[in-house]
XYZ file of C-alpha atoms in Angstrom:
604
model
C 0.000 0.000 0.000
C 2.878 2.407 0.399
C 4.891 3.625 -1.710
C 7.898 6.189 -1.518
C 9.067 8.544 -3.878
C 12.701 9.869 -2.396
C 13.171 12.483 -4.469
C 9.171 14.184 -4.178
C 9.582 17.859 -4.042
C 7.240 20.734 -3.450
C 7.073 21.154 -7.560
C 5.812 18.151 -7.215
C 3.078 19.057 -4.131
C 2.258 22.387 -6.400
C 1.295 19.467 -9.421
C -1.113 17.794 -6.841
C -2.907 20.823 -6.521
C -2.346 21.360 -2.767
C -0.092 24.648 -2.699
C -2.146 28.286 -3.421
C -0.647 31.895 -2.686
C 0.573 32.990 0.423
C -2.488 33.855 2.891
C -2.764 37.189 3.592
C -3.823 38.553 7.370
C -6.955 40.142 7.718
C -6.822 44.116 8.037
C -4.231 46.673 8.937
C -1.122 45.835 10.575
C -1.191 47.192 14.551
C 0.982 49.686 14.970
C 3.284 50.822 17.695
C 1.084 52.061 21.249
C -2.350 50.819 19.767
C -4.334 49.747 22.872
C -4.303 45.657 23.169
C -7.762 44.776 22.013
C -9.272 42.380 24.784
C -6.560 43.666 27.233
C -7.627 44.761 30.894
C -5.632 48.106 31.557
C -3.182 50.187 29.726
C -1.924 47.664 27.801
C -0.182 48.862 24.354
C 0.772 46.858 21.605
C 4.008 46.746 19.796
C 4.743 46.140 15.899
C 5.275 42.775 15.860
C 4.049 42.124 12.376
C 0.394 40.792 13.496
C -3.268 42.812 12.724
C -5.616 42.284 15.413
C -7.375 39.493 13.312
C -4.207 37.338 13.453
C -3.281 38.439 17.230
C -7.336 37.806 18.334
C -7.298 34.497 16.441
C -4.040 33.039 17.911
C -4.687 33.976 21.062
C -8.193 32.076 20.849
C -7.359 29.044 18.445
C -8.140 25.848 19.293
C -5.015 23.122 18.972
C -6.648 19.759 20.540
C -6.072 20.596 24.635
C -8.787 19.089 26.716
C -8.061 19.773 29.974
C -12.110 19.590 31.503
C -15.460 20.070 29.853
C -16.120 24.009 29.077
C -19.205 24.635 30.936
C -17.635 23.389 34.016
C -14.556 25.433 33.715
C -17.068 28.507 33.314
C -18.539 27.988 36.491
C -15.827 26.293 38.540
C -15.198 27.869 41.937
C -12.446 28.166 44.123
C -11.582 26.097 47.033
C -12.461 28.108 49.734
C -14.783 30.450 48.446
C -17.916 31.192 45.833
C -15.099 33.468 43.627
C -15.017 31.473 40.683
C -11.760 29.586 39.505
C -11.506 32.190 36.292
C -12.258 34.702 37.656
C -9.558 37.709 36.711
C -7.895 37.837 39.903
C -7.185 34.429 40.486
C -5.993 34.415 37.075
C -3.767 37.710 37.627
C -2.360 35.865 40.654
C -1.441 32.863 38.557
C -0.046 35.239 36.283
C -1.754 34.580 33.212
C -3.147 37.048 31.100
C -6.847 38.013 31.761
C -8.943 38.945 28.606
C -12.292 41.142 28.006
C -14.839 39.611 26.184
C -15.443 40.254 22.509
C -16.457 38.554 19.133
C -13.419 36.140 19.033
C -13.418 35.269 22.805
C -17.093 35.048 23.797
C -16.735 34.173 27.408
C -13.825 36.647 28.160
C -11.593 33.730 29.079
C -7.947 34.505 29.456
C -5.569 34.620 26.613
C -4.995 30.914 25.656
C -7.614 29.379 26.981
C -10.102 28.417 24.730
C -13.044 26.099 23.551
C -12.159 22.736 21.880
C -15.112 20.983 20.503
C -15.264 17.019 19.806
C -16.373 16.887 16.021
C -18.083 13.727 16.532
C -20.082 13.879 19.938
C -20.426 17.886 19.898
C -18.882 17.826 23.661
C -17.389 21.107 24.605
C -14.092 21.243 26.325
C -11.346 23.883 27.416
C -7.799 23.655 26.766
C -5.183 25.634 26.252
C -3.673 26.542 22.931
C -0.397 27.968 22.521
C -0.725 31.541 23.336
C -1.524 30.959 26.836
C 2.055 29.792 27.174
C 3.573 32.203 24.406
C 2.629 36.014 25.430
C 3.947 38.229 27.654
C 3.511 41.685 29.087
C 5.848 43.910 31.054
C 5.605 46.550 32.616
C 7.055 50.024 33.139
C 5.953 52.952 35.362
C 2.428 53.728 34.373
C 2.579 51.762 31.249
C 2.259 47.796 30.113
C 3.424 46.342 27.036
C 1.873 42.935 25.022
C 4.654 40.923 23.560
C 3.210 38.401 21.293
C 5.121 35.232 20.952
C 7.149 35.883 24.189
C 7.479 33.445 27.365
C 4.367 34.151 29.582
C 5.327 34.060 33.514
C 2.179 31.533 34.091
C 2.596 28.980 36.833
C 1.612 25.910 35.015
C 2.446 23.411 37.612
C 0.636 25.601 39.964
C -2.533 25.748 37.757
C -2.764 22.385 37.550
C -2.591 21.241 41.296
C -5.002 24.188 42.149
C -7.116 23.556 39.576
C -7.436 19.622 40.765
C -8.097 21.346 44.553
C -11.374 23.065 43.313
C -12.712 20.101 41.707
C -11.830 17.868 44.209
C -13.486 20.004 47.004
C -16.546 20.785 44.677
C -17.420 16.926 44.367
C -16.970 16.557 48.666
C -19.061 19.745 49.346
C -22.562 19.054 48.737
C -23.200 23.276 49.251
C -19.823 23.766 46.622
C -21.395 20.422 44.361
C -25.471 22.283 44.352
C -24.228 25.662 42.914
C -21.961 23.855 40.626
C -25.017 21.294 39.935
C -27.521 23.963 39.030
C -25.503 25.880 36.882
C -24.121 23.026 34.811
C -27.900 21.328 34.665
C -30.419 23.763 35.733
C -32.697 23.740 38.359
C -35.206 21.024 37.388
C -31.880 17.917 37.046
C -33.814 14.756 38.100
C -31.689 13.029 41.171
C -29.762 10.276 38.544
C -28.811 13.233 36.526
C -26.998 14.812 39.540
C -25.074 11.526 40.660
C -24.322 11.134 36.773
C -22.563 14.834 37.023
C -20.885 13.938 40.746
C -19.116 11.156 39.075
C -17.994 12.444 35.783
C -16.363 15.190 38.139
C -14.626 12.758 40.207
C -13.783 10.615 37.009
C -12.090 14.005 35.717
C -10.498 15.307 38.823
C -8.831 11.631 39.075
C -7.137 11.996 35.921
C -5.974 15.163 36.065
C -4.738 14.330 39.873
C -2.987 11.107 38.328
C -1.223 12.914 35.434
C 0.599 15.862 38.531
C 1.530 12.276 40.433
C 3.114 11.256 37.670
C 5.030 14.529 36.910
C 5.463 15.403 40.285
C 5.817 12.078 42.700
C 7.421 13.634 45.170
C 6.351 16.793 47.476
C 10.401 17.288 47.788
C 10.512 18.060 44.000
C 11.397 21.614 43.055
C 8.460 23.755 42.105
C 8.480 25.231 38.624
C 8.015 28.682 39.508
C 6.818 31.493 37.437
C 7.178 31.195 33.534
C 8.440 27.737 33.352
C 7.805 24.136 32.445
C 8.819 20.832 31.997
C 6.971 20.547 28.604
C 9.502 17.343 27.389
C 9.264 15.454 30.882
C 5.131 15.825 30.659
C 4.947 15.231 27.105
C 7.229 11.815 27.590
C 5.163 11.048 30.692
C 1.576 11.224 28.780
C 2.980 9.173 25.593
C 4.645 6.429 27.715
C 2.765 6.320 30.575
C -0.914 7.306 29.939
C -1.288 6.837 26.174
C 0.613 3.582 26.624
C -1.813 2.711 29.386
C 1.528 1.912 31.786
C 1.060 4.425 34.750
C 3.943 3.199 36.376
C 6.042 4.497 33.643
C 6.158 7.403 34.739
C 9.517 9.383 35.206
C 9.792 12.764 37.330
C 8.785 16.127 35.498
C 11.959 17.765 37.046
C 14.013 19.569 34.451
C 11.517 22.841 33.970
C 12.839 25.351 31.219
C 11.806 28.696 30.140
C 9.222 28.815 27.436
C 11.189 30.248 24.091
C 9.608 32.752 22.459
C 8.269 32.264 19.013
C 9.591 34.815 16.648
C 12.168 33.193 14.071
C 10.991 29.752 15.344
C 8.933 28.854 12.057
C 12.612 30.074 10.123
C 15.333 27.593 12.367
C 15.667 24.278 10.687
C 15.848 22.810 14.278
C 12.876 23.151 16.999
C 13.487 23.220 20.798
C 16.284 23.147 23.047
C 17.746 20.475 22.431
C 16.998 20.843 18.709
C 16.185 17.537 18.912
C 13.336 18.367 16.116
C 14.282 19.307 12.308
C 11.738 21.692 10.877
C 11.548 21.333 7.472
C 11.445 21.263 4.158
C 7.961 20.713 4.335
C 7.469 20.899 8.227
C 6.667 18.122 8.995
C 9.148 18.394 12.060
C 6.951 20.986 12.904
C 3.975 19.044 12.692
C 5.585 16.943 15.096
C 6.725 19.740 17.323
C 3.434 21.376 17.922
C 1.594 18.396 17.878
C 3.627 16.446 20.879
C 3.273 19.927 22.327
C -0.405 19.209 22.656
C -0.515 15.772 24.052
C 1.895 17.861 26.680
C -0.959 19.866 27.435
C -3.840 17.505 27.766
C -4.449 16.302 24.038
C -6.245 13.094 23.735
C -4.480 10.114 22.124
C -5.679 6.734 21.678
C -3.114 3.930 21.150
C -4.410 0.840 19.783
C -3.495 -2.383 21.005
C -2.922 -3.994 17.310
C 0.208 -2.615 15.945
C -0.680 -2.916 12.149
C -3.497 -0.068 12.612
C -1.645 3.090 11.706
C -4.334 5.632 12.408
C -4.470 6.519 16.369
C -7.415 8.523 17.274
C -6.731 11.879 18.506
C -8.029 15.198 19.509
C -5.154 17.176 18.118
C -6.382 19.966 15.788
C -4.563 19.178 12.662
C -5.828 22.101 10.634
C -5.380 24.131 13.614
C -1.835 23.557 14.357
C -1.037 24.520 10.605
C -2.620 27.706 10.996
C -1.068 28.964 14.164
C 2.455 27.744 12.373
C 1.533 29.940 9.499
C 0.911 33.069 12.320
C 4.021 32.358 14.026
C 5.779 32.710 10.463
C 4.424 35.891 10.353
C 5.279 37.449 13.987
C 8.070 39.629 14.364
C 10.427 40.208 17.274
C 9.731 43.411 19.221
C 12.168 46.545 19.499
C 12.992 48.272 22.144
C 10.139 50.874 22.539
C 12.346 54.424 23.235
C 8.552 55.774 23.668
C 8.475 53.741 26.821
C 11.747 52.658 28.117
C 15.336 54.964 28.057
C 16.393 55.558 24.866
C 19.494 53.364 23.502
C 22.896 55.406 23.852
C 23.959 54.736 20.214
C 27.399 55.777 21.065
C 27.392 52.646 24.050
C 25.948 50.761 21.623
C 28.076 50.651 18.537
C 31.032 49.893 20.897
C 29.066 46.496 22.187
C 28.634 45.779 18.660
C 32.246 44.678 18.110
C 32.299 42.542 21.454
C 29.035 40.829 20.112
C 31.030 40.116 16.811
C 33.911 38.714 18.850
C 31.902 36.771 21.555
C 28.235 36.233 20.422
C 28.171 36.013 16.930
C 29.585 32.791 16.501
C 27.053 31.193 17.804
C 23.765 34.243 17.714
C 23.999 35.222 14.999
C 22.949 38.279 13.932
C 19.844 38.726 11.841
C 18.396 42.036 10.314
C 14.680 42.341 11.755
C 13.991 43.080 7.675
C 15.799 39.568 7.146
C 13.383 37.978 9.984
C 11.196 35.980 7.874
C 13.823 33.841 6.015
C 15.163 30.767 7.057
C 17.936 30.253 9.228
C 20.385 27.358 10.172
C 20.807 27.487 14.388
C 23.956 26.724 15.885
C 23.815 23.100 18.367
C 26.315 23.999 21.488
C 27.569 20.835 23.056
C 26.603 20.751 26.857
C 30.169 19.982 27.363
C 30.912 23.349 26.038
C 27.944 25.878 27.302
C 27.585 23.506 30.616
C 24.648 24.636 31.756
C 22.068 22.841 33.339
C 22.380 19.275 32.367
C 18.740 18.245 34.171
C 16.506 18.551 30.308
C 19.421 16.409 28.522
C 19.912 13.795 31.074
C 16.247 13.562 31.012
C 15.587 13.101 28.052
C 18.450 10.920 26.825
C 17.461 8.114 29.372
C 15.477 5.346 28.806
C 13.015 3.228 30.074
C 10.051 0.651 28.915
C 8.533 1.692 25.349
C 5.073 -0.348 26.352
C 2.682 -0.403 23.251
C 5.561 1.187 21.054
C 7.849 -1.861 21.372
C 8.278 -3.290 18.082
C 6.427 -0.126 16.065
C 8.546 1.925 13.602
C 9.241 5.035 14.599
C 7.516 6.976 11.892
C 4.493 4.520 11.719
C 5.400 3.172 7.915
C 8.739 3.825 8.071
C 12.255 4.131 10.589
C 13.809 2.295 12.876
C 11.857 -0.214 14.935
C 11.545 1.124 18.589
C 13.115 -1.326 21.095
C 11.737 -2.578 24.677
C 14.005 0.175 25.859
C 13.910 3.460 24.766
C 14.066 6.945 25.508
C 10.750 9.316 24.485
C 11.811 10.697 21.273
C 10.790 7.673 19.169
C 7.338 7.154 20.789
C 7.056 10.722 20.716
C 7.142 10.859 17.249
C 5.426 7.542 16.104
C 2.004 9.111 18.311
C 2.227 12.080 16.327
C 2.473 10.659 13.269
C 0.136 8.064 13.770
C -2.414 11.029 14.403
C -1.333 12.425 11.455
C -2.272 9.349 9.418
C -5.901 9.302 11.145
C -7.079 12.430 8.746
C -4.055 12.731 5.897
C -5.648 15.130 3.888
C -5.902 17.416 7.078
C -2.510 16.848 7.911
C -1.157 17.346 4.479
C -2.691 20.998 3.894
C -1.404 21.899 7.880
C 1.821 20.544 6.839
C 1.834 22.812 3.510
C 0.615 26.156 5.348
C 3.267 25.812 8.366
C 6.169 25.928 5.392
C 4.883 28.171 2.919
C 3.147 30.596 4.924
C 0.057 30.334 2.493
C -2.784 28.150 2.880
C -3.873 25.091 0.595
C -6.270 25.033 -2.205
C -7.130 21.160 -1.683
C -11.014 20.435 -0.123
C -11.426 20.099 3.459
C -12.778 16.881 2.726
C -12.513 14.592 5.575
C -12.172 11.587 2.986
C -9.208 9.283 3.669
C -8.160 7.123 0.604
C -4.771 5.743 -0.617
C -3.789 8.641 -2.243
C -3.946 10.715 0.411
C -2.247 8.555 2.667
C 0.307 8.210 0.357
C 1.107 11.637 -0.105
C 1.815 11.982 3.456
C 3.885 8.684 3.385
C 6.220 10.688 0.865
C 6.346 13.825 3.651
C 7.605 11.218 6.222
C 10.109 9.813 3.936
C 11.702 12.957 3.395
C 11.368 14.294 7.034
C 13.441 11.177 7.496
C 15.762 12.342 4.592
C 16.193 15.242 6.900
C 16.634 13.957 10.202
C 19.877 12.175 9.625
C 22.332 13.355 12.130
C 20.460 15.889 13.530
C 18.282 14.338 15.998
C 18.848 12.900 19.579
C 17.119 10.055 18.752
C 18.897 8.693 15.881
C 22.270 8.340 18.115
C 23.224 5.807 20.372
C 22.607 6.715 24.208
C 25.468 7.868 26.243
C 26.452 6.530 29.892
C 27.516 10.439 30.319
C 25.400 12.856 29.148
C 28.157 15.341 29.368
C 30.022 13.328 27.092
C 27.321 12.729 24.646
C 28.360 14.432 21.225
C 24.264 14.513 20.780
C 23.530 16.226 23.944
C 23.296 19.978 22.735
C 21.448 23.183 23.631
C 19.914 25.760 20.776
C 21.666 29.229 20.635
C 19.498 31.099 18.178
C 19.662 34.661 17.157
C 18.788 36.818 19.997
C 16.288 39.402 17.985
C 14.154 40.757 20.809
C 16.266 39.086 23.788
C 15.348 42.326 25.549
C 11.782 41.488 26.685
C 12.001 37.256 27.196
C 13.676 37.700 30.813
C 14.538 35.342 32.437
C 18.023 33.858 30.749
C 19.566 30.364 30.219
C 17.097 27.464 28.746
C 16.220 26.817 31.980
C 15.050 30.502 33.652
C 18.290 30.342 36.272
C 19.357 34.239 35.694
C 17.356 36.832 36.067
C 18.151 39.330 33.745
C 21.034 39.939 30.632
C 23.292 41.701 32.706
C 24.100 38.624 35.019
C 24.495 36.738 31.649
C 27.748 38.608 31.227
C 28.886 37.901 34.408
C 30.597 34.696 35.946
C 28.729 32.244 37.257
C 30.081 33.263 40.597
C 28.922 36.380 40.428
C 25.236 35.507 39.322
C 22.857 35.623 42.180
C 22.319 32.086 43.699
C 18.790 33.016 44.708
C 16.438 35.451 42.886
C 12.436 36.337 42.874
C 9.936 36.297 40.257
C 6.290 37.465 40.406
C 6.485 41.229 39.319
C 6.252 42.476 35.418
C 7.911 45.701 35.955
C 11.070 45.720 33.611
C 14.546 47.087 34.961
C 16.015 48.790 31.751
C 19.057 48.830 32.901
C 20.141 45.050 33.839
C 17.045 44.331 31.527
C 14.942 41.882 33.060
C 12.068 42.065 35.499
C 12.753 43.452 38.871
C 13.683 40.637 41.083
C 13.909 41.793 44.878
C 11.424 40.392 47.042
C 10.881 43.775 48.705
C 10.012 45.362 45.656
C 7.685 42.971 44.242
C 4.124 43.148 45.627
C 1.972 40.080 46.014
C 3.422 36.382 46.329
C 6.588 36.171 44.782
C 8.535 32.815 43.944
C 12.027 32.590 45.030
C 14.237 30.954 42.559
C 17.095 28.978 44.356
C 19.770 28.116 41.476
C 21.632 25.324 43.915
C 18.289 23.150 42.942
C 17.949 19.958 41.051
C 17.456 21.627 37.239
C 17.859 25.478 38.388
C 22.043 25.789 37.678
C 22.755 28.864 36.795
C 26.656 27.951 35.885
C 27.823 27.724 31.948
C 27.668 30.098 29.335
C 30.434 32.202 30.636
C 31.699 33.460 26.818
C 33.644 36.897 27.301
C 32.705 37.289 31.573
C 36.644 37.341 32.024
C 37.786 39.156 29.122
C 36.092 41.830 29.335
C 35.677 44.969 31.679
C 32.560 46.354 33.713
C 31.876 49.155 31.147
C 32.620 47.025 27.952
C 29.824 44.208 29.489
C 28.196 47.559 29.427
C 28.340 48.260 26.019
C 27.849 44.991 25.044
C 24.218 45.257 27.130
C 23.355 48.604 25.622
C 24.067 46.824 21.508
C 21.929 43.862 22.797
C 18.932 46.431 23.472
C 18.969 47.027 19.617
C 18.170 43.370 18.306
């Protein structure tokens, strides 16, 4: 039934009809200081690229997350009071962004969380899509800025536990369980309709209590903090321990990492830290990339026991994912907004230009924000070089039972088999693709609009025949073309991860490094002027909770005394937190020269 053409090529897509023009966004561009539609507050936009079409619809977008059913998330309350769970404040305190309503976000949930509805039974559910981790807003004085695409400061592991705490204590309180009752079934519910609700909510709660055990089995286990995640250690823990129905497969979530922001991630050929992921020539990396990114945030996967079916039923979005690819494409990095913030000292500035060239560039390279949109090739640091924090790579270059992907090719029809023993990648990629193959067409046209930036002029149909499939056979046989020696998963495994020519980190051109605070893949410096310092000198412990920006070490403000509300303290001597490595140029050169070089990295 399959057949592979090596040499396919997009002339060849273009002949099936698939490819049209490039999509174009829906009305004006926003412009520099135009108030953030659906913001609460002075909140300004900056030109990033985006109209307020694009921004609205990526911030609202489903992508396949199913986290509970929507009506209960509208009228969940809090533990110990009547305030509801979503409520703004609660959300403000969890440091996600709180949204007004309006025609794109009905409900007025916050940005990122959004409706996903099941085509086949109609059921509504919400989820999160990938704005809610992907936007940020700092502040300065009076004044608060959207950047779209940058690393939100959400507590994700705290949402979760919190969020299991209020449904937990709604199903034991019969006063919490009525309100809740009547406003998810009315007033007349008949007595078996109630009990029928009381245990679908403690079906629910149990799963999303037995997915934190599993990422977080002991109480001893460093919290994630503000604006970070273990996405790899969850997404490895839902593919190889729920999806492969093994619950004792389960491996510690403990090697959280800032969330990278997006702009020039649809241009690098490689995707994530570890650039584990190739992304292109068709993107079907990035198909991969965005859709184990879902199943990492409560997408729906269905393994099937008989390893000749190649479809796996899924809730990821395929159409979706394509179109917030093709909106990423299209973001811009953000520049320093003089308006705002101090104005550059060009003079400063032009100095630090020549230390960048002699200690950056090498590996950031530097990238003209008129250039931003065309592909680039990122540079793959060996650990044993940068050594930073080794806690993501030892992670996720150790092994353990592959469970219902023993003895399945990696890429479904094609690749290596996957052993009894293996680390995540494989599995990782074999469930995407086997969603993939449950609605080819779909997949195809996603796959299409994430590399060309255009969308596809093929039907919608939901129609799966042979031709179809085999047109996305011939994408995975070239993906695998391009994988060859750049993926973690093709290599043998390491007793030393240190060692391990394959464990790498990302270094990626640094256009709007100004407003993604704070530093190192894994959040352990608070700000770019401790990046030019040794790793002595870096502050062991640090606090996060406040948006206001410090322009002149450029990061948020980080001293507990000045931060109001609950602040997290960040202790770098923690399992995953290391704040050592990446000491290029700290001893060569001077105090005012790391000032320059600050002052030039203001203008990328």
């Amino acid at each position: 039934m399959w057949k592979f053409d090596k040499k396919i090529s997009l002339i060849a897509l273009t002949a099936f009809g698939l490819i049209s023009c490039a999509a174009q966004q829906s009305g004006p561009v926003i412009q520099e200081d135009q108030h953030t539609t659906s913001a609460i507050g002075n909140v300004v936009d900056l030109d990033q690229g985006w109209t307020v079409d694009t921004q609205q619809s990526f911030y609202t977008t489903t992508q396949g997350s199913r986290i509970l059913p929507y009506a209960w998330y509208l009228h969940l309350e809090q533990v110990n009071s009547q305030v509801l769970f979503r409520d703004n404040d609660n959300i403000s305190r969890l440091k996600y962004l709180p949204s007004q309503k309006n025609r794109w976000n009905p409900d007025g949930l916050a940005v990122g969380f959004v409706k996903d509805i099941d085509k086949k039974t109609k059921e509504e559910w919400m989820g999160l899509t990938c704005s809610a981790c992907h936007t940020a807003q700092i502040s300065y004085k009076d004044i608060e800025m959207r950047i779209d695409g940058g690393p939100t400061m959400g507590d994700f592991e705290a949402f979760n536990i919190e969020l299991v705490s209020a449904m937990s204590e709604t199903y034991k309180n019969n006063q919490k369980f009525d309100r809740f009752s009547n406003q998810i079934l009315g007033t007349h519910q008949t007595p078996n309709q109630k009990t029928a609700l009381r245990n679908a909510l403690l079906k629910q709660t149990e799963v999303l209590a037995k997915r934190n055990q599993i990422n977080r089995p002991t109480a001893d286990q460093p919290n994630y903090g503000y604006g970070r995640v273990d996405a790899i250690g969850a997404i490895f823990n839902q593919i190889l321990a729920e999806f492969s129905g093994a619950p004792n497969n389960g491996r510690a979530s403990n090697a959280p990492v800032s969330y990278p922001f997006l702009w020039g991630t649809h241009q690098s050929n490689v995707v994530q830290w570890p650039g584990f992921a190739p992304n292109g020539p068709l993107s079907l990396g990035a198909l991969i990339r965005n859709g184990g990114e879902v199943l990492g945030v409560y997408g729906q996967l269905h393994i099937p026991d008989d390893p000749s079916i190649k479809q796996y039923k899924s809730s990821l979005s395929i159409k979706n994912l394509g179109l917030l690819e093709q909106w990423v494409a299209e973001l811009r990095s953000p520049q320093w907004p003089a308006q705002h913030l101090p104005p550059i000292d060009p003079i400063l500035a032009a100095k630090g230009e020549i230390h960048y060239q002699e200690y950056c560039s090498i590996c950031h390279q530097v990238i003209a924000r008129s250039d931003e949109g065309k592909p680039y090739n990122a540079v793959l640091t060996p650990l044993s070089e940068v050594k930073t924090d080794p806690q993501e790579l030892i992670n996720m270059l150790s092994t353990r039972p592959a469970g219902k992907f023993e003895g399945r090719k990696e890429l479904v029809i094609a690749g290596d088999i996957i052993p009894a023993e293996t680390s995540g990648l494989n599995p990782l990629v074999n469930a995407v693709v086997g969603a993939l193959f449950d609605q080819p067409i779909d997949s195809i046209i996603a796959a299409i609009e994430e590399f060309e930036g255009g969308v596809a002029a093929a039907s919608s149909s939901d129609g799966k025949n042979e031709a179809h499939e085999s047109k996305l056979a011939n994408l995975v046989q070239q993906y695998m073309a391009i994988r060859e020696g750049l993926t973690l998963a093709d290599q043998s495994i390491s007793t030393s991860t240190e060692d391990n020519p394959v464990a790498v980190y990302k270094a990626r051109p640094l256009n709007g490094i100004w407003a993604t605070a704070p530093y190192l893949h894994n959040g352990s410096v608070p700000n770019l002027h401790e990046i030019l310092l040794t790793q002595t000198e870096r502050s062991a412990t640090f606090h996060l909770g406040s948006r206001e920006f410090d322009p002149i070490k450029v990061g948020y403000i980080s001293s507990p005394n000045l931060i109001a509300g609950q602040a997290f303290k960040f202790d770098t001597s923690l399992l995953g937190n290391s704040n050592k490595g990446h000491e290029y140029g700290t001893t060569e050169l001077t105090k005012p020269e790391k000032m320059e070089l600050l002052e030039y990295m203001k203008m990328l």
